Amino acid sequence: MKASIKIFGLLFLTGICYLFIFSTTKNNETNVKNNLRISDKNTSESYQIKALKIPQNLTFAGEHVPIEKHDIRERIDRELLVNTYWQSNGLLLFKRAHKFFPIIEPILEKNNIPNDFKYLAIIESGLQNVTSPAGAKGFWQIMKGTAIENGLEVNKNVDERYHLEKATQVACNYIKKAKEKFGSWTLAAAAYNAGISGISRKIDIQKVTDYYSLLLGDETQRYVPRMVAVKEILTHPKKYGFIFEEDDLYSLQPTKIIEVDTAISNIATFSKNLGINYKILKLYNPWLRENKLNNKSRKLYQLKIPIENK
């Protein structure tokens, strides 16, 4: 009797094990089949890349963009596609614009320069303090010679091309000069990229007087269409698939101004005495290039110091 019970128990356990293995195998087979079915699906079932409809009333600085011309339409289409489908960069531009446009816009207005020129800073630097291979620096990508001609201090210790307000004023000076030369905001914008003399030479050779009729190098050829595209996308984010809320965007912390007319031997120590650290002081004053401020001439500098939110 006991032997029969043991045999029955072994048969029962064997059956249970068989059912478990069979069930597991069937589940695995089902999962493999499901995965195969998923992998067989077309990309279009989960992601779509759509052609964009080009608006008919595009302008830059109040000047009409002639998309009725086939080559101009294609150039605008290219920039709209590139800047729409480079989604991560596009979203970062929305975030940075919310932070820095409130600084740039009043300076443009004060200089009677169209508000659209704020997009020039975007295509020049992405609203970052970057350095070009040619040595142009800051949001507005200003060359050393241009900076010095316009009264900025540029040396190893201080480089005011990284001072957003001062650099924006220098950019305004150049744009106004180009506008006076050419009588057109689009040509002034192109001159910011190719130089006033460079655009003048092209006009003299080609015997035309507007930007859209000029044959230019690829970078300058794309320059104004890129601004037009960025303006269109940043003005109508949802139309181009960019979804965000106000608190997703970057913003500047309130600051106070501290005036300094002496040398600072150690900026790290100076920062600590102000209740902040070296990193914070440099982030708000990127024109300070070293851990000291020489200031042999006893120049009056203004430092931005963030105010803690209460």
Coordinates of C-alpha atoms in Angstrom, one line a residue:
M1 CA 0.0 0.0 0.0
K2 CA 2.8 2.4 0.9
A3 CA 4.6 1.5 -2.2
S4 CA 1.5 2.3 -4.3
I5 CA 1.1 5.6 -2.6
K6 CA 4.8 6.5 -3.4
I7 CA 4.4 5.5 -7.0
F8 CA 1.2 7.5 -7.3
G9 CA 2.9 10.5 -5.7
L10 CA 5.8 10.3 -8.2
L11 CA 3.4 10.1 -11.1
F12 CA 1.5 13.1 -9.8
L13 CA 4.7 15.2 -9.4
T14 CA 5.9 14.1 -12.9
G15 CA 2.6 15.2 -14.4
I16 CA 2.7 18.6 -12.6
C17 CA 6.2 19.1 -13.9
Y18 CA 5.2 18.2 -17.5
L19 CA 2.3 20.6 -17.4
F20 CA 4.6 23.4 -16.1
I21 CA 7.2 22.8 -18.8
F22 CA 4.5 22.6 -21.5
S23 CA 2.9 25.8 -20.3
T24 CA 6.2 27.6 -20.2
T25 CA 7.2 26.4 -23.6
K26 CA 3.9 27.5 -25.1
N27 CA 4.1 30.9 -23.5
N28 CA 7.7 31.4 -24.9
E29 CA 6.5 30.3 -28.3
T30 CA 3.6 32.8 -28.1
N31 CA 6.0 35.6 -27.0
V32 CA 8.4 34.8 -29.8
K33 CA 5.5 34.9 -32.3
N34 CA 4.2 38.2 -30.9
N35 CA 7.6 39.8 -31.1
L36 CA 8.0 38.6 -34.6
R37 CA 4.7 40.2 -35.5
I38 CA 5.7 43.5 -33.8
S39 CA 9.1 43.5 -35.7
D40 CA 7.3 42.9 -38.9
K41 CA 5.3 46.1 -38.5
N42 CA 6.2 49.1 -40.7
T43 CA 7.9 52.1 -39.0
S44 CA 5.0 54.3 -40.2
E45 CA 2.6 52.5 -37.8
S46 CA 4.4 54.1 -34.9
Y47 CA 6.2 57.1 -36.3
Q48 CA 5.5 59.5 -39.1
I49 CA 7.6 62.1 -40.8
K50 CA 5.3 64.5 -42.5
A51 CA 6.0 67.1 -45.3
L52 CA 5.4 70.6 -44.0
K53 CA 3.1 73.2 -45.5
I54 CA 4.9 76.4 -46.1
P55 CA 3.0 79.5 -44.9
Q56 CA 2.2 82.0 -47.6
N57 CA 2.8 85.2 -45.6
L58 CA 6.3 84.7 -44.3
T59 CA 8.3 87.9 -43.5
F60 CA 11.6 88.8 -41.9
A61 CA 11.9 92.3 -40.3
G62 CA 8.8 93.3 -42.2
E63 CA 10.2 92.3 -45.6
H64 CA 8.3 89.8 -47.7
V65 CA 9.9 86.3 -48.2
P66 CA 9.2 85.5 -51.9
I67 CA 8.3 81.9 -51.6
E68 CA 6.6 82.2 -55.0
K69 CA 10.1 81.8 -56.4
H70 CA 10.9 78.1 -56.6
D71 CA 14.4 78.3 -55.3
I72 CA 13.4 80.4 -52.3
R73 CA 10.5 78.0 -51.5
E74 CA 12.9 75.1 -51.5
R75 CA 15.4 76.9 -49.3
I76 CA 12.7 77.8 -46.8
D77 CA 11.3 74.2 -46.9
R78 CA 14.8 72.9 -46.1
E79 CA 15.2 75.0 -43.0
L80 CA 11.7 74.3 -41.8
L81 CA 12.3 70.6 -42.1
V82 CA 15.8 70.6 -40.5
N83 CA 14.7 72.8 -37.6
T84 CA 11.3 70.9 -37.0
Y85 CA 12.7 67.4 -37.1
W86 CA 15.8 68.2 -35.0
Q87 CA 13.4 68.0 -32.1
S88 CA 15.8 68.0 -29.1
N89 CA 17.6 71.1 -30.4
G90 CA 14.3 72.8 -31.2
L91 CA 13.0 72.2 -27.7
L92 CA 16.2 73.6 -26.2
L93 CA 15.8 76.7 -28.3
F94 CA 12.3 77.3 -26.9
K95 CA 13.7 76.9 -23.4
R96 CA 16.7 79.2 -23.9
A97 CA 14.7 81.8 -25.8
H98 CA 12.4 82.2 -22.8
K99 CA 15.4 82.9 -20.6
F100 CA 17.4 85.2 -22.8
F101 CA 15.0 87.0 -25.2
P102 CA 13.8 89.3 -22.4
I103 CA 17.4 90.6 -22.2
I104 CA 17.9 90.9 -26.0
E105 CA 14.5 92.4 -27.0
P106 CA 14.7 95.7 -25.2
I107 CA 18.2 96.4 -26.6
L108 CA 16.9 95.8 -30.1
E109 CA 14.0 98.1 -29.5
K110 CA 16.2 100.8 -28.0
N111 CA 18.2 100.7 -31.2
N112 CA 15.2 100.7 -33.5
I113 CA 16.1 97.3 -34.9
P114 CA 13.3 94.9 -35.7
N115 CA 12.5 92.3 -33.1
D116 CA 13.1 89.6 -35.6
F117 CA 16.9 90.0 -35.3
K118 CA 16.7 88.2 -32.0
Y119 CA 16.6 85.0 -34.1
L120 CA 19.9 86.0 -35.5
A121 CA 21.4 85.2 -32.1
I122 CA 19.8 81.8 -32.2
I123 CA 21.3 80.8 -35.6
E124 CA 24.6 82.2 -34.6
S125 CA 25.1 80.4 -31.3
G126 CA 21.9 78.6 -30.2
L127 CA 21.9 81.2 -27.4
Q128 CA 25.1 79.8 -25.9
N129 CA 28.5 81.3 -25.2
V130 CA 30.3 79.4 -27.9
T131 CA 33.5 79.9 -29.9
S132 CA 33.7 79.5 -33.7
P133 CA 36.7 78.0 -35.5
A134 CA 37.5 81.5 -36.7
G135 CA 37.6 82.8 -33.1
A136 CA 34.2 84.6 -32.9
K137 CA 32.7 84.3 -29.4
G138 CA 29.6 84.7 -27.4
F139 CA 25.9 84.7 -28.3
W140 CA 26.4 87.1 -31.2
Q141 CA 29.7 85.5 -32.5
I142 CA 31.7 88.7 -32.5
M143 CA 35.2 88.8 -33.8
K144 CA 37.9 90.3 -31.6
G145 CA 38.6 93.2 -34.0
T146 CA 34.9 94.2 -34.2
A147 CA 34.6 94.0 -30.4
I148 CA 37.5 96.3 -29.8
E149 CA 36.3 98.7 -32.5
N150 CA 33.0 99.0 -30.6
G151 CA 34.6 99.6 -27.2
L152 CA 34.5 96.1 -25.7
E153 CA 37.4 94.9 -23.5
V154 CA 38.9 91.8 -24.9
N155 CA 42.0 90.1 -23.3
K156 CA 42.9 87.0 -21.4
N157 CA 41.5 88.4 -18.2
V158 CA 38.2 90.0 -19.4
D159 CA 36.3 89.3 -22.6
E160 CA 33.2 91.4 -22.9
R161 CA 32.0 89.4 -26.0
Y162 CA 30.6 87.1 -23.3
H163 CA 28.7 90.0 -21.7
L164 CA 25.2 89.6 -23.2
E165 CA 24.0 93.2 -22.9
K166 CA 27.2 94.7 -24.2
A167 CA 27.6 92.2 -27.0
T168 CA 24.0 92.7 -28.1
Q169 CA 24.7 96.5 -28.4
V170 CA 27.7 95.7 -30.6
A171 CA 25.6 93.5 -32.8
C172 CA 23.0 96.3 -33.1
N173 CA 25.8 98.8 -34.1
Y174 CA 26.8 96.4 -36.9
I175 CA 23.3 95.7 -38.1
K176 CA 22.5 99.4 -38.2
K177 CA 25.6 100.1 -40.2
A178 CA 24.7 97.4 -42.7
K179 CA 21.2 98.7 -43.0
E180 CA 22.4 102.2 -43.7
K181 CA 24.7 100.8 -46.4
F182 CA 22.1 98.5 -48.2
G183 CA 18.7 99.9 -47.2
S184 CA 17.4 96.4 -46.5
W185 CA 17.1 94.4 -43.3
T186 CA 17.6 91.1 -45.1
L187 CA 20.8 92.3 -46.7
A188 CA 21.9 93.7 -43.3
A189 CA 21.3 90.2 -41.8
A190 CA 23.2 88.6 -44.6
A191 CA 26.1 91.1 -44.1
Y192 CA 26.3 90.0 -40.4
N193 CA 27.3 86.6 -41.8
A194 CA 29.3 87.5 -44.9
G195 CA 30.5 91.0 -44.0
I196 CA 29.5 94.3 -45.4
S197 CA 32.3 94.3 -47.9
G198 CA 31.5 90.7 -48.9
I199 CA 27.9 91.5 -49.7
S200 CA 28.9 94.7 -51.5
R201 CA 31.2 92.8 -53.8
K202 CA 28.4 90.3 -54.6
I203 CA 26.0 93.1 -55.4
D204 CA 28.5 94.8 -57.7
I205 CA 29.3 91.6 -59.6
Q206 CA 25.8 90.3 -60.0
K207 CA 24.0 93.6 -60.6
V208 CA 21.1 93.0 -58.2
T209 CA 20.0 94.8 -55.1
D210 CA 18.1 92.3 -52.9
Y211 CA 19.2 89.3 -50.9
Y212 CA 16.8 86.8 -52.5
S213 CA 18.3 87.6 -56.0
L214 CA 21.9 87.1 -55.0
L215 CA 23.9 83.9 -55.5
L216 CA 25.9 83.5 -52.3
G217 CA 28.0 80.9 -50.5
D218 CA 26.0 78.1 -48.9
E219 CA 26.2 79.5 -45.4
T220 CA 25.0 82.9 -46.3
Q221 CA 22.5 81.5 -48.7
R222 CA 20.9 79.6 -45.8
Y223 CA 21.3 82.4 -43.3
V224 CA 18.1 84.4 -43.7
P225 CA 15.9 81.3 -44.6
R226 CA 17.1 79.7 -41.4
M227 CA 16.1 82.8 -39.4
V228 CA 12.7 82.8 -41.1
A229 CA 12.2 79.1 -40.3
V230 CA 13.2 79.5 -36.6
K231 CA 10.9 82.5 -36.3
E232 CA 8.0 80.6 -37.8
I233 CA 8.6 77.5 -35.5
L234 CA 9.2 79.5 -32.3
T235 CA 6.1 81.6 -33.0
H236 CA 3.8 78.6 -33.7
P237 CA 5.2 75.7 -31.6
K238 CA 2.1 73.5 -31.5
K239 CA 1.8 73.7 -35.3
Y240 CA 5.2 72.1 -35.6
G241 CA 4.7 69.5 -32.9
F242 CA 6.5 71.2 -29.9
I243 CA 4.4 70.7 -26.8
F244 CA 5.5 72.2 -23.4
E245 CA 4.2 74.1 -20.4
E246 CA 5.4 77.4 -19.0
D247 CA 7.3 75.7 -16.2
D248 CA 9.2 73.5 -18.7
L249 CA 11.1 76.6 -19.9
Y250 CA 14.2 78.1 -18.5
S251 CA 14.2 81.5 -16.7
L252 CA 16.7 83.9 -15.3
Q253 CA 17.0 84.2 -11.6
P254 CA 16.6 87.8 -10.3
T255 CA 20.0 89.5 -9.8
K256 CA 21.4 92.5 -8.1
I257 CA 24.4 94.6 -9.3
I258 CA 27.6 94.9 -7.3
E259 CA 30.0 97.6 -8.6
V260 CA 33.8 97.0 -8.4
D261 CA 36.5 99.5 -9.3
T262 CA 39.4 97.7 -7.8
A263 CA 41.3 94.5 -8.5
I264 CA 40.0 91.2 -7.3
S265 CA 43.0 88.9 -6.4
N266 CA 40.9 85.7 -6.0
I267 CA 37.4 85.4 -7.4
A268 CA 36.7 82.2 -5.5
T269 CA 37.4 84.0 -2.2
F270 CA 35.5 87.1 -3.4
S271 CA 32.5 84.9 -4.3
K272 CA 32.5 83.2 -0.9
N273 CA 32.4 86.5 0.8
L274 CA 29.3 87.4 -1.2
G275 CA 27.6 84.2 0.0
I276 CA 27.8 82.4 -3.3
N277 CA 30.5 80.3 -4.9
Y278 CA 33.0 80.6 -7.9
K279 CA 30.8 78.6 -10.3
I280 CA 27.7 80.8 -9.7
L281 CA 29.6 84.1 -10.0
K282 CA 31.2 82.9 -13.3
L283 CA 27.8 81.6 -14.7
Y284 CA 26.3 85.1 -14.2
N285 CA 29.4 87.0 -15.3
P286 CA 31.0 84.8 -18.0
W287 CA 33.1 87.7 -19.3
L288 CA 35.4 87.2 -16.3
R289 CA 37.8 84.7 -17.8
E290 CA 40.2 84.0 -14.9
N291 CA 40.2 83.5 -11.2
K292 CA 41.1 87.2 -10.8
L293 CA 40.2 90.6 -12.1
N294 CA 43.4 92.6 -12.8
N295 CA 41.8 96.1 -13.2
K296 CA 45.0 98.1 -13.2
S297 CA 43.1 101.1 -14.7
R298 CA 40.6 101.1 -11.8
K299 CA 37.7 100.7 -14.3
L300 CA 34.2 100.4 -12.9
Y301 CA 32.8 96.9 -13.5
Q302 CA 29.3 95.7 -12.7
L303 CA 28.9 92.2 -11.5
K304 CA 25.6 90.3 -11.5
I305 CA 24.8 88.5 -8.3
P306 CA 21.8 86.2 -8.1
I307 CA 19.2 86.9 -5.5
E308 CA 17.8 83.9 -3.6
N309 CA 14.2 83.2 -4.2
K310 CA 12.2 83.5 -1.0

